[in-house]
Coordinates of C-alpha atoms in Angstrom, one line a residue:
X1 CA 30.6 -6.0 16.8
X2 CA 29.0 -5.3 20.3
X3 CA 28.7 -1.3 21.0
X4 CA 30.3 -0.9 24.5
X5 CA 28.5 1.5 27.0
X6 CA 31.2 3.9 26.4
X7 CA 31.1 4.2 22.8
X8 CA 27.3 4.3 23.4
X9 CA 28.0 7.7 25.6
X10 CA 30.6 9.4 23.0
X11 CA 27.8 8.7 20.3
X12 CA 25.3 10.8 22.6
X13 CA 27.9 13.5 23.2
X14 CA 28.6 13.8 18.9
X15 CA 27.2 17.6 18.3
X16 CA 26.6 16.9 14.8
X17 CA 25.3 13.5 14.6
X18 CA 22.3 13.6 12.3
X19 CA 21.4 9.9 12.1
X20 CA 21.7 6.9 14.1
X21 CA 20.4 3.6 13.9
X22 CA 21.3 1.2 17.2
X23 CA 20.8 -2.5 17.7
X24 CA 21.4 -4.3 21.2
X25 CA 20.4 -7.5 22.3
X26 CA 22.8 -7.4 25.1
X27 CA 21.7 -8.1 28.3
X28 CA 24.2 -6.2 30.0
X29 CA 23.1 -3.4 28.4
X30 CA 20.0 -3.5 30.1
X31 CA 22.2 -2.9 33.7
X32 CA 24.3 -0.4 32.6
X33 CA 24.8 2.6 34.6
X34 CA 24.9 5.5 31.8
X35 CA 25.9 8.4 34.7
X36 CA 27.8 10.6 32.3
X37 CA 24.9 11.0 30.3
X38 CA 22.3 11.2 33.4
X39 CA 24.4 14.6 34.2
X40 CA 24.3 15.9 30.8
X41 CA 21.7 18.4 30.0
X42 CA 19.0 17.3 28.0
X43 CA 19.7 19.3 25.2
X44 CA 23.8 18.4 24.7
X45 CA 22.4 14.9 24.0
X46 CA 22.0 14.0 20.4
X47 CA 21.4 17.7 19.7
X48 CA 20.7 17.7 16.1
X49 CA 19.6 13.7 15.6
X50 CA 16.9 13.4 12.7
X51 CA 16.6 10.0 12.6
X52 CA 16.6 7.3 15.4
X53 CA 16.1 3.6 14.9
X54 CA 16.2 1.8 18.2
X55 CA 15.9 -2.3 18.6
X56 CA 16.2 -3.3 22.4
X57 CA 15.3 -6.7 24.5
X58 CA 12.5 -4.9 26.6
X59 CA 10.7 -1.9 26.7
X60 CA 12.1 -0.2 29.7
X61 CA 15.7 -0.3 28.4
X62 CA 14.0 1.4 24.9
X63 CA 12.1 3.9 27.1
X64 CA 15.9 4.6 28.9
X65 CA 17.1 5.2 25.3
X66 CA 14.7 7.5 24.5
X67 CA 14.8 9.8 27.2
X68 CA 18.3 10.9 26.5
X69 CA 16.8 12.1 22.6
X70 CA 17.3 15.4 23.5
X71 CA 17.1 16.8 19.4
X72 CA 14.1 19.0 18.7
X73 CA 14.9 18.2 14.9
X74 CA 13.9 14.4 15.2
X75 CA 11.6 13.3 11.7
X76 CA 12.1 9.7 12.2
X77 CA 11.4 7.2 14.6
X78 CA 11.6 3.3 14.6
X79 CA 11.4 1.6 17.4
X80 CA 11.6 -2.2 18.0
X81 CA 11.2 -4.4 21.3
X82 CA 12.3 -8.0 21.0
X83 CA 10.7 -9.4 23.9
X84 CA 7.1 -9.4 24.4
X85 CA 6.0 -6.9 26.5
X86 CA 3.2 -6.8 29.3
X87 CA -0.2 -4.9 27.8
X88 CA -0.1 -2.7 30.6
X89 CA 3.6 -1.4 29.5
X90 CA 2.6 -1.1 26.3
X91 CA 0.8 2.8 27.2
X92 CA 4.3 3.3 29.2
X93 CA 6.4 3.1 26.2
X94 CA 4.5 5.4 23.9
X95 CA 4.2 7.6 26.7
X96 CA 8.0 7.3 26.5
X97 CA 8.0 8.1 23.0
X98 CA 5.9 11.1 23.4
X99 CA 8.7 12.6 26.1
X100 CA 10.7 13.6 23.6
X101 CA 11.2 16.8 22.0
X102 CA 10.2 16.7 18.4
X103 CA 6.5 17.6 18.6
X104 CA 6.5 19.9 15.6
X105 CA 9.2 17.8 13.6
X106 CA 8.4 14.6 14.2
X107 CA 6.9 13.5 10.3
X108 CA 7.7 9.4 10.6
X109 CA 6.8 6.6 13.6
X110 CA 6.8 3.1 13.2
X111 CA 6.5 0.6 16.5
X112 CA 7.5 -3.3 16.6
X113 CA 6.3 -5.6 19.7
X114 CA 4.2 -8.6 20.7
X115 CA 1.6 -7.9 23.8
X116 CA 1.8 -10.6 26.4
X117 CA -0.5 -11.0 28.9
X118 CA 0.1 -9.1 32.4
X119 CA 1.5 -10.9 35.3
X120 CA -1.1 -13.1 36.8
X121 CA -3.4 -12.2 33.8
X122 CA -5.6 -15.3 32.4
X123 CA -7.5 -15.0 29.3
X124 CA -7.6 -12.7 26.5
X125 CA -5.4 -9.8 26.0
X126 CA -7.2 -6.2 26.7
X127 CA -7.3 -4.4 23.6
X128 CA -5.3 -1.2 22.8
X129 CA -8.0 1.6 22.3
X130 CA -7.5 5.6 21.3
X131 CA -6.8 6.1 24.5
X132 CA -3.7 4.1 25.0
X133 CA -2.9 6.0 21.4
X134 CA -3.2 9.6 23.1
X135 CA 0.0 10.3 24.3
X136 CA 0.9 10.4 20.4
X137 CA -1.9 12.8 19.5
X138 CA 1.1 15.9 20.6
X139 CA 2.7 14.8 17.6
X140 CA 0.9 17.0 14.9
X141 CA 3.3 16.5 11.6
X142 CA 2.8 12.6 11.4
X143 CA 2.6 11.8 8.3
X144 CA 3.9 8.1 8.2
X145 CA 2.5 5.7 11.3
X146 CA 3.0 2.2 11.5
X147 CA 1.9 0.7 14.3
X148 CA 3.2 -3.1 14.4
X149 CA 1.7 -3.8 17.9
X150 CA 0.7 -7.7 17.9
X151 CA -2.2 -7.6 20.3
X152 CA -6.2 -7.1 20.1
X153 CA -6.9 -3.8 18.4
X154 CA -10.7 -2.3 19.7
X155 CA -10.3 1.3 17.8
X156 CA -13.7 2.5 17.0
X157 CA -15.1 5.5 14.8
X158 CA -14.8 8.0 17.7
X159 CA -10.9 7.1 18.2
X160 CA -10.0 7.7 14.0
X161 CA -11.8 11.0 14.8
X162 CA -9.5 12.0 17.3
X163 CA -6.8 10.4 15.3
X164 CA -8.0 12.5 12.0
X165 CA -7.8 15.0 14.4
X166 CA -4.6 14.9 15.5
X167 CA -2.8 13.9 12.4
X168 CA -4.1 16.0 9.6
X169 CA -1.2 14.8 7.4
X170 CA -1.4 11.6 7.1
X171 CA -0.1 9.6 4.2
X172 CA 0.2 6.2 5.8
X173 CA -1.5 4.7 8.4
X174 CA -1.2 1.6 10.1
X175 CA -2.8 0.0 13.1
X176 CA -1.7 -3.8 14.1
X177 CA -2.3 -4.6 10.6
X178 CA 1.7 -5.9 9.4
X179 CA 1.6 -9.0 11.6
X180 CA -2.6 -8.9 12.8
X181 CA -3.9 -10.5 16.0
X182 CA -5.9 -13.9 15.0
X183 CA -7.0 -14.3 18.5
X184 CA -8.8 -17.5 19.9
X185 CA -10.8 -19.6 17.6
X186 CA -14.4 -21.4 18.2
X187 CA -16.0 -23.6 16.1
X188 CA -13.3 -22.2 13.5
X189 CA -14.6 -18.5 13.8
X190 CA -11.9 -15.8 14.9
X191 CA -13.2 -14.3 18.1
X192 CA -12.1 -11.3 17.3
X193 CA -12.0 -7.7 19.4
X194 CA -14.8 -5.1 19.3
X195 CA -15.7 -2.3 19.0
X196 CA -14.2 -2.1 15.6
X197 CA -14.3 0.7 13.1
X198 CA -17.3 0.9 10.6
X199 CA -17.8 3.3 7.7
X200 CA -18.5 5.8 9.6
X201 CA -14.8 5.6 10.5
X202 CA -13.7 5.4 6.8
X203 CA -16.0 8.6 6.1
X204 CA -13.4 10.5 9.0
X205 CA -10.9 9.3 7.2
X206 CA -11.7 10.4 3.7
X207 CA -11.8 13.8 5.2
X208 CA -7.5 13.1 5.5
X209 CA -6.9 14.3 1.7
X210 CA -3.3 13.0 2.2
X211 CA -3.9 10.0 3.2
X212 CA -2.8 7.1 0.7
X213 CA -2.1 3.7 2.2
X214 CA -4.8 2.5 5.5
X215 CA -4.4 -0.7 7.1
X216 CA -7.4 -1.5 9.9
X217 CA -9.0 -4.3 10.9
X218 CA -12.8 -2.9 10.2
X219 CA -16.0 -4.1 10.0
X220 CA -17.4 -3.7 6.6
X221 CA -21.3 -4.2 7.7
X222 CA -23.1 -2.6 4.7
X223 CA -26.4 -2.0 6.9
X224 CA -24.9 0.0 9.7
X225 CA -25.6 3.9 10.0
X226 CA -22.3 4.7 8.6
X227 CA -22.8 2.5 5.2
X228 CA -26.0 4.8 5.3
X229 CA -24.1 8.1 5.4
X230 CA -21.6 6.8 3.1
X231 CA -24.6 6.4 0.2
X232 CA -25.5 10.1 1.6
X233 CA -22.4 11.0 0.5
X234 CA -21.8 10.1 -2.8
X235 CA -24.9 12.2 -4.1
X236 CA -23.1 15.3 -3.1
X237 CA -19.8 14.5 -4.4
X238 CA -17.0 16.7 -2.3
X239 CA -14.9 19.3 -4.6
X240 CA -11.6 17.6 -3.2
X241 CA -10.9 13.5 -2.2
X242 CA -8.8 11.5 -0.5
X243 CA -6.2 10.0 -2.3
X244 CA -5.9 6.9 -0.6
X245 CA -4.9 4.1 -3.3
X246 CA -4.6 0.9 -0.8
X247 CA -6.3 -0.9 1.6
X248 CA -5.3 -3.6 4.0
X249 CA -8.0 -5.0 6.1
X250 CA -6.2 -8.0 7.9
X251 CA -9.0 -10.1 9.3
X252 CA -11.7 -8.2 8.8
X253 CA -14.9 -10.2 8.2
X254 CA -17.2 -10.1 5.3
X255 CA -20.1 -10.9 5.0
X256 CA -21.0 -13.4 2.2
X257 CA -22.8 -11.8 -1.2
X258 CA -22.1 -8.5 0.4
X259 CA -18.7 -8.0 -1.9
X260 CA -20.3 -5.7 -4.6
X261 CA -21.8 -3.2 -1.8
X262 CA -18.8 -3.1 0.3
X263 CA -16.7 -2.3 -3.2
X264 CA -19.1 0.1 -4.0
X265 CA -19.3 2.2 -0.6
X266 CA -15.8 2.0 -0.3
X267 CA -15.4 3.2 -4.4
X268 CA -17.3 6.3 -2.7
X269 CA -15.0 7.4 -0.6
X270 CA -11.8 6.3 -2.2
X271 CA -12.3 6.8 -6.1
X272 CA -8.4 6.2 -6.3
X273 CA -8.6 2.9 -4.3
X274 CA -6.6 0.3 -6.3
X275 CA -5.6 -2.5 -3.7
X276 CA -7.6 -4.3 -1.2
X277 CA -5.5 -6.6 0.9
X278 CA -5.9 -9.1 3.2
X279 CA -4.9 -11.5 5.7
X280 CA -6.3 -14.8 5.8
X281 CA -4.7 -16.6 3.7
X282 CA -1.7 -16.5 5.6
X283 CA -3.9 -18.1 8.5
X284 CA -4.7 -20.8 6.0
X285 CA -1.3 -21.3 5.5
X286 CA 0.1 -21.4 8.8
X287 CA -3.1 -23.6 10.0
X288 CA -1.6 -26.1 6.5
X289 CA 1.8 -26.3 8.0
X290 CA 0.8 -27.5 11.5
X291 CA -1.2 -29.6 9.9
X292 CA 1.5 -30.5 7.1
X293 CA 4.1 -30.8 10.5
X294 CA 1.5 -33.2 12.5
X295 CA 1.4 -35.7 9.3
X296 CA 4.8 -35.5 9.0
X297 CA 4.8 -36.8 12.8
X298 CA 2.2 -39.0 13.1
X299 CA 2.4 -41.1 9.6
X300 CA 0.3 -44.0 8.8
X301 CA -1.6 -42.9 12.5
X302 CA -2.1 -39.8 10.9
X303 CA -5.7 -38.7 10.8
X304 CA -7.0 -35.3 9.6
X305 CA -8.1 -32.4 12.1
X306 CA -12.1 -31.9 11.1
X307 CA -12.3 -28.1 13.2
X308 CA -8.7 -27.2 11.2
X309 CA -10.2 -28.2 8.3
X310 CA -13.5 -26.5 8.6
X311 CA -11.1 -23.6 9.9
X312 CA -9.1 -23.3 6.7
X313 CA -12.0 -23.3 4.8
X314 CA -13.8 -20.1 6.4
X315 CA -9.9 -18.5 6.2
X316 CA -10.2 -19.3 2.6
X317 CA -13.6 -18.2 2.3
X318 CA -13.3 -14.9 3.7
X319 CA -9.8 -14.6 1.4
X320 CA -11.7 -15.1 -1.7
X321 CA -14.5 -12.7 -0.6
X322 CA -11.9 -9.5 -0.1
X323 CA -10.1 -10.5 -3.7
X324 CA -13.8 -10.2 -5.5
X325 CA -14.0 -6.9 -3.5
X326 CA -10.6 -5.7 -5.0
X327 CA -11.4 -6.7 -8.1
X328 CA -14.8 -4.6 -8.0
X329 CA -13.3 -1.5 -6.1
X330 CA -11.2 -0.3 -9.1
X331 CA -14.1 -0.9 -11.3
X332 CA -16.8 1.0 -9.0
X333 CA -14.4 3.6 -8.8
X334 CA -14.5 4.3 -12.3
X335 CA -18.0 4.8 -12.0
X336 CA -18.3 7.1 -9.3
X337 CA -15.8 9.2 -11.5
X338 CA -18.3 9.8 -14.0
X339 CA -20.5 10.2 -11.7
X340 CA -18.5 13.3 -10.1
X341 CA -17.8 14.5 -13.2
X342 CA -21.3 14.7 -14.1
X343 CA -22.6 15.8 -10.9
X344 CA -19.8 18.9 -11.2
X345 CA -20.3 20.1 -14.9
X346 CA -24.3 20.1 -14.1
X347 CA -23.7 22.3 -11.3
X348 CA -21.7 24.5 -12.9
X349 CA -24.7 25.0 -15.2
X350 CA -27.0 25.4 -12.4
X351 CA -27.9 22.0 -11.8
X352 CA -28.3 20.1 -9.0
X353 CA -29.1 15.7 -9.0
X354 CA -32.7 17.1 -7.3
X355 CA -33.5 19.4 -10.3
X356 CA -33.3 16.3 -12.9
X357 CA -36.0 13.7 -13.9
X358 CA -35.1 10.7 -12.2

């Protein structure tokens, strides 16, 4: 059944109301004058709320919602906007979300929206950086952040420092990775956003000893500066390590032949790493139903789509490239175990890797 404004109000008023979970895809909602609760304190609103879940049609009408939050106990936080929203509201809202009171309580935050372009925009969507992420950097006990934002992602290595920064206790973090951005295609190649993280990034990362589940769009170039620092690294193994045990990548590319490395550097950091997921092959799949659709159509005049088909062969390619890597990553993480292992009982001997024969 519909929740009428008034009920709505009386729910805000409850003193003892610990958990609420609220649904309205009525547009009259959107309109509706909420004067009692516009003259209530703050505070008297939802005083001792702990968990809010929160689907609306737009993102002002959530952004209403949330400003009459007034608990300083909130731990959870879901919010999900229906309707696309314009990029440029997209700061707005977390803004919004920030507002509220639960900066040393807040442990769980998960976000659902498409981006659509501005008004009058043409062309790609601007990407969401660590700056339109700041207003969430007050919230110091994340722990859980899912981030289901349907739009170009350009986070580099300097914004998951700040983010490291910021959220010390992470266990799960998420960035556009549930439902990824495939942006515009030439010639069959995703033209995807940059900058993007590189393992530079990861190495911030594995400083978060919490952390157990990443999903980031990355670029996995094994002859950058950070793949360098990453090889650094695993000759002085660290006396504590992240525990991260899986790893979604979305549409990150790979580079062909370069599985084995990439395995290997990221078995450095993560030695717990089990899962390596990925997206493309749902891009195959969605680019074999249109395809599937159009036959259906079309018949006997039916005539196969030479770029879709070269299209779902790179989606397929890059897809099998991240399964050999997944396969490998348990396996090199074995490795760099013993590794550790032998690094740490030589040093308790007085040994160092520079005093042995090589």
């Amino acid at each position: 059944l519909p929740l009428p404004v008034k009920a709505f109000v009386h729910i805000a008023l409850l003193p003892s109301l610990r958990a609420f979970s609220f649904a309205s895809t009525d547009v009259h909602w959107i309109n509706s004058e909420f004067w009692l609760l516009d003259h209530k304190p703050r505070s008297k609103l939802f005083p001792v709320l702990e968990r809010f879940s929160v689907t609306t049609l737009n993102s002002s009408f959530a952004a209403k919602l949330l400003s009459y939050v007034g608990s300083s106990r909130l731990t959870c936080l879901i919010l999900k906007v229906i309707h696309g929203i314009p990029r440029k509201d997209v700061r707005q809202l977390l803004k919004a979300v920030s507002n509220i009171d639960a900066t040393s309580t807040l442990e769980r935050l998960k976000v659902i929206l498409d981006v659509v372009p501005n008004e009058g925009q043409a062309g790609d969507l601007a990407s969401i950086t660590g700056k339109t992420l700041s207003p969430l950097y007050r919230f110091c006990r994340l722990s859980h952040i899912q981030l289901d934002i349907r739009c170009p992602w350009g986070v580099n290595d300097s914004d998951l420092q700040a983010i490291a920064f910021a959220w010390p206790l992470m266990i799960v973090l998420e960035l556009g990775i549930d439902r990824p951005w495939k942006g515009s295609s030439t010639n069959g190649v995703l033209d995807l956003p940059l900058p993007r993280p590189t393992f530079c990034g990861l190495l911030i990362l594995a400083g978060c000893l919490s952390l157990k589940t990443l999903g980031l769009q990355w670029d996995p170039n094994v002859n950058t500066m950070g793949a360098l620092f990453v090889q650094a690294y695993c000759h002085r193994p660290q006396p504590q390590i992240c525990m991260l045990d899986r790893l979604s990548v979305g549409h990150s590319s790979i580079v062909p032949g370069e599985e084995l490395r990439v395995a290997g550097l990221l078995a450095t950091l993560f030695l717990d790493l089990k899962t390596v997921e990925n997206s493309w092959k749902s891009l195959r799949q969605e680019e074999m139903k249109r395809e599937q659709a159009r036959m259906e159509i079309e018949g006997e005049a039916y005539v196969q789509d030479v770029a879709a088909a070269t299209r779902m062969e790179i989606y397929l390619s890059h897809h099998q490239r991240w399964q050999a890597v997944a396969q490998f990553a348990p396996e090199c993480g074995f490795v760099r175990y013993q590794e550790r292992n032998w690094y740490f009982s030589n040093f308790e001997r007085g040994y160092t890797p520079s005093d042995t024969d090589e």
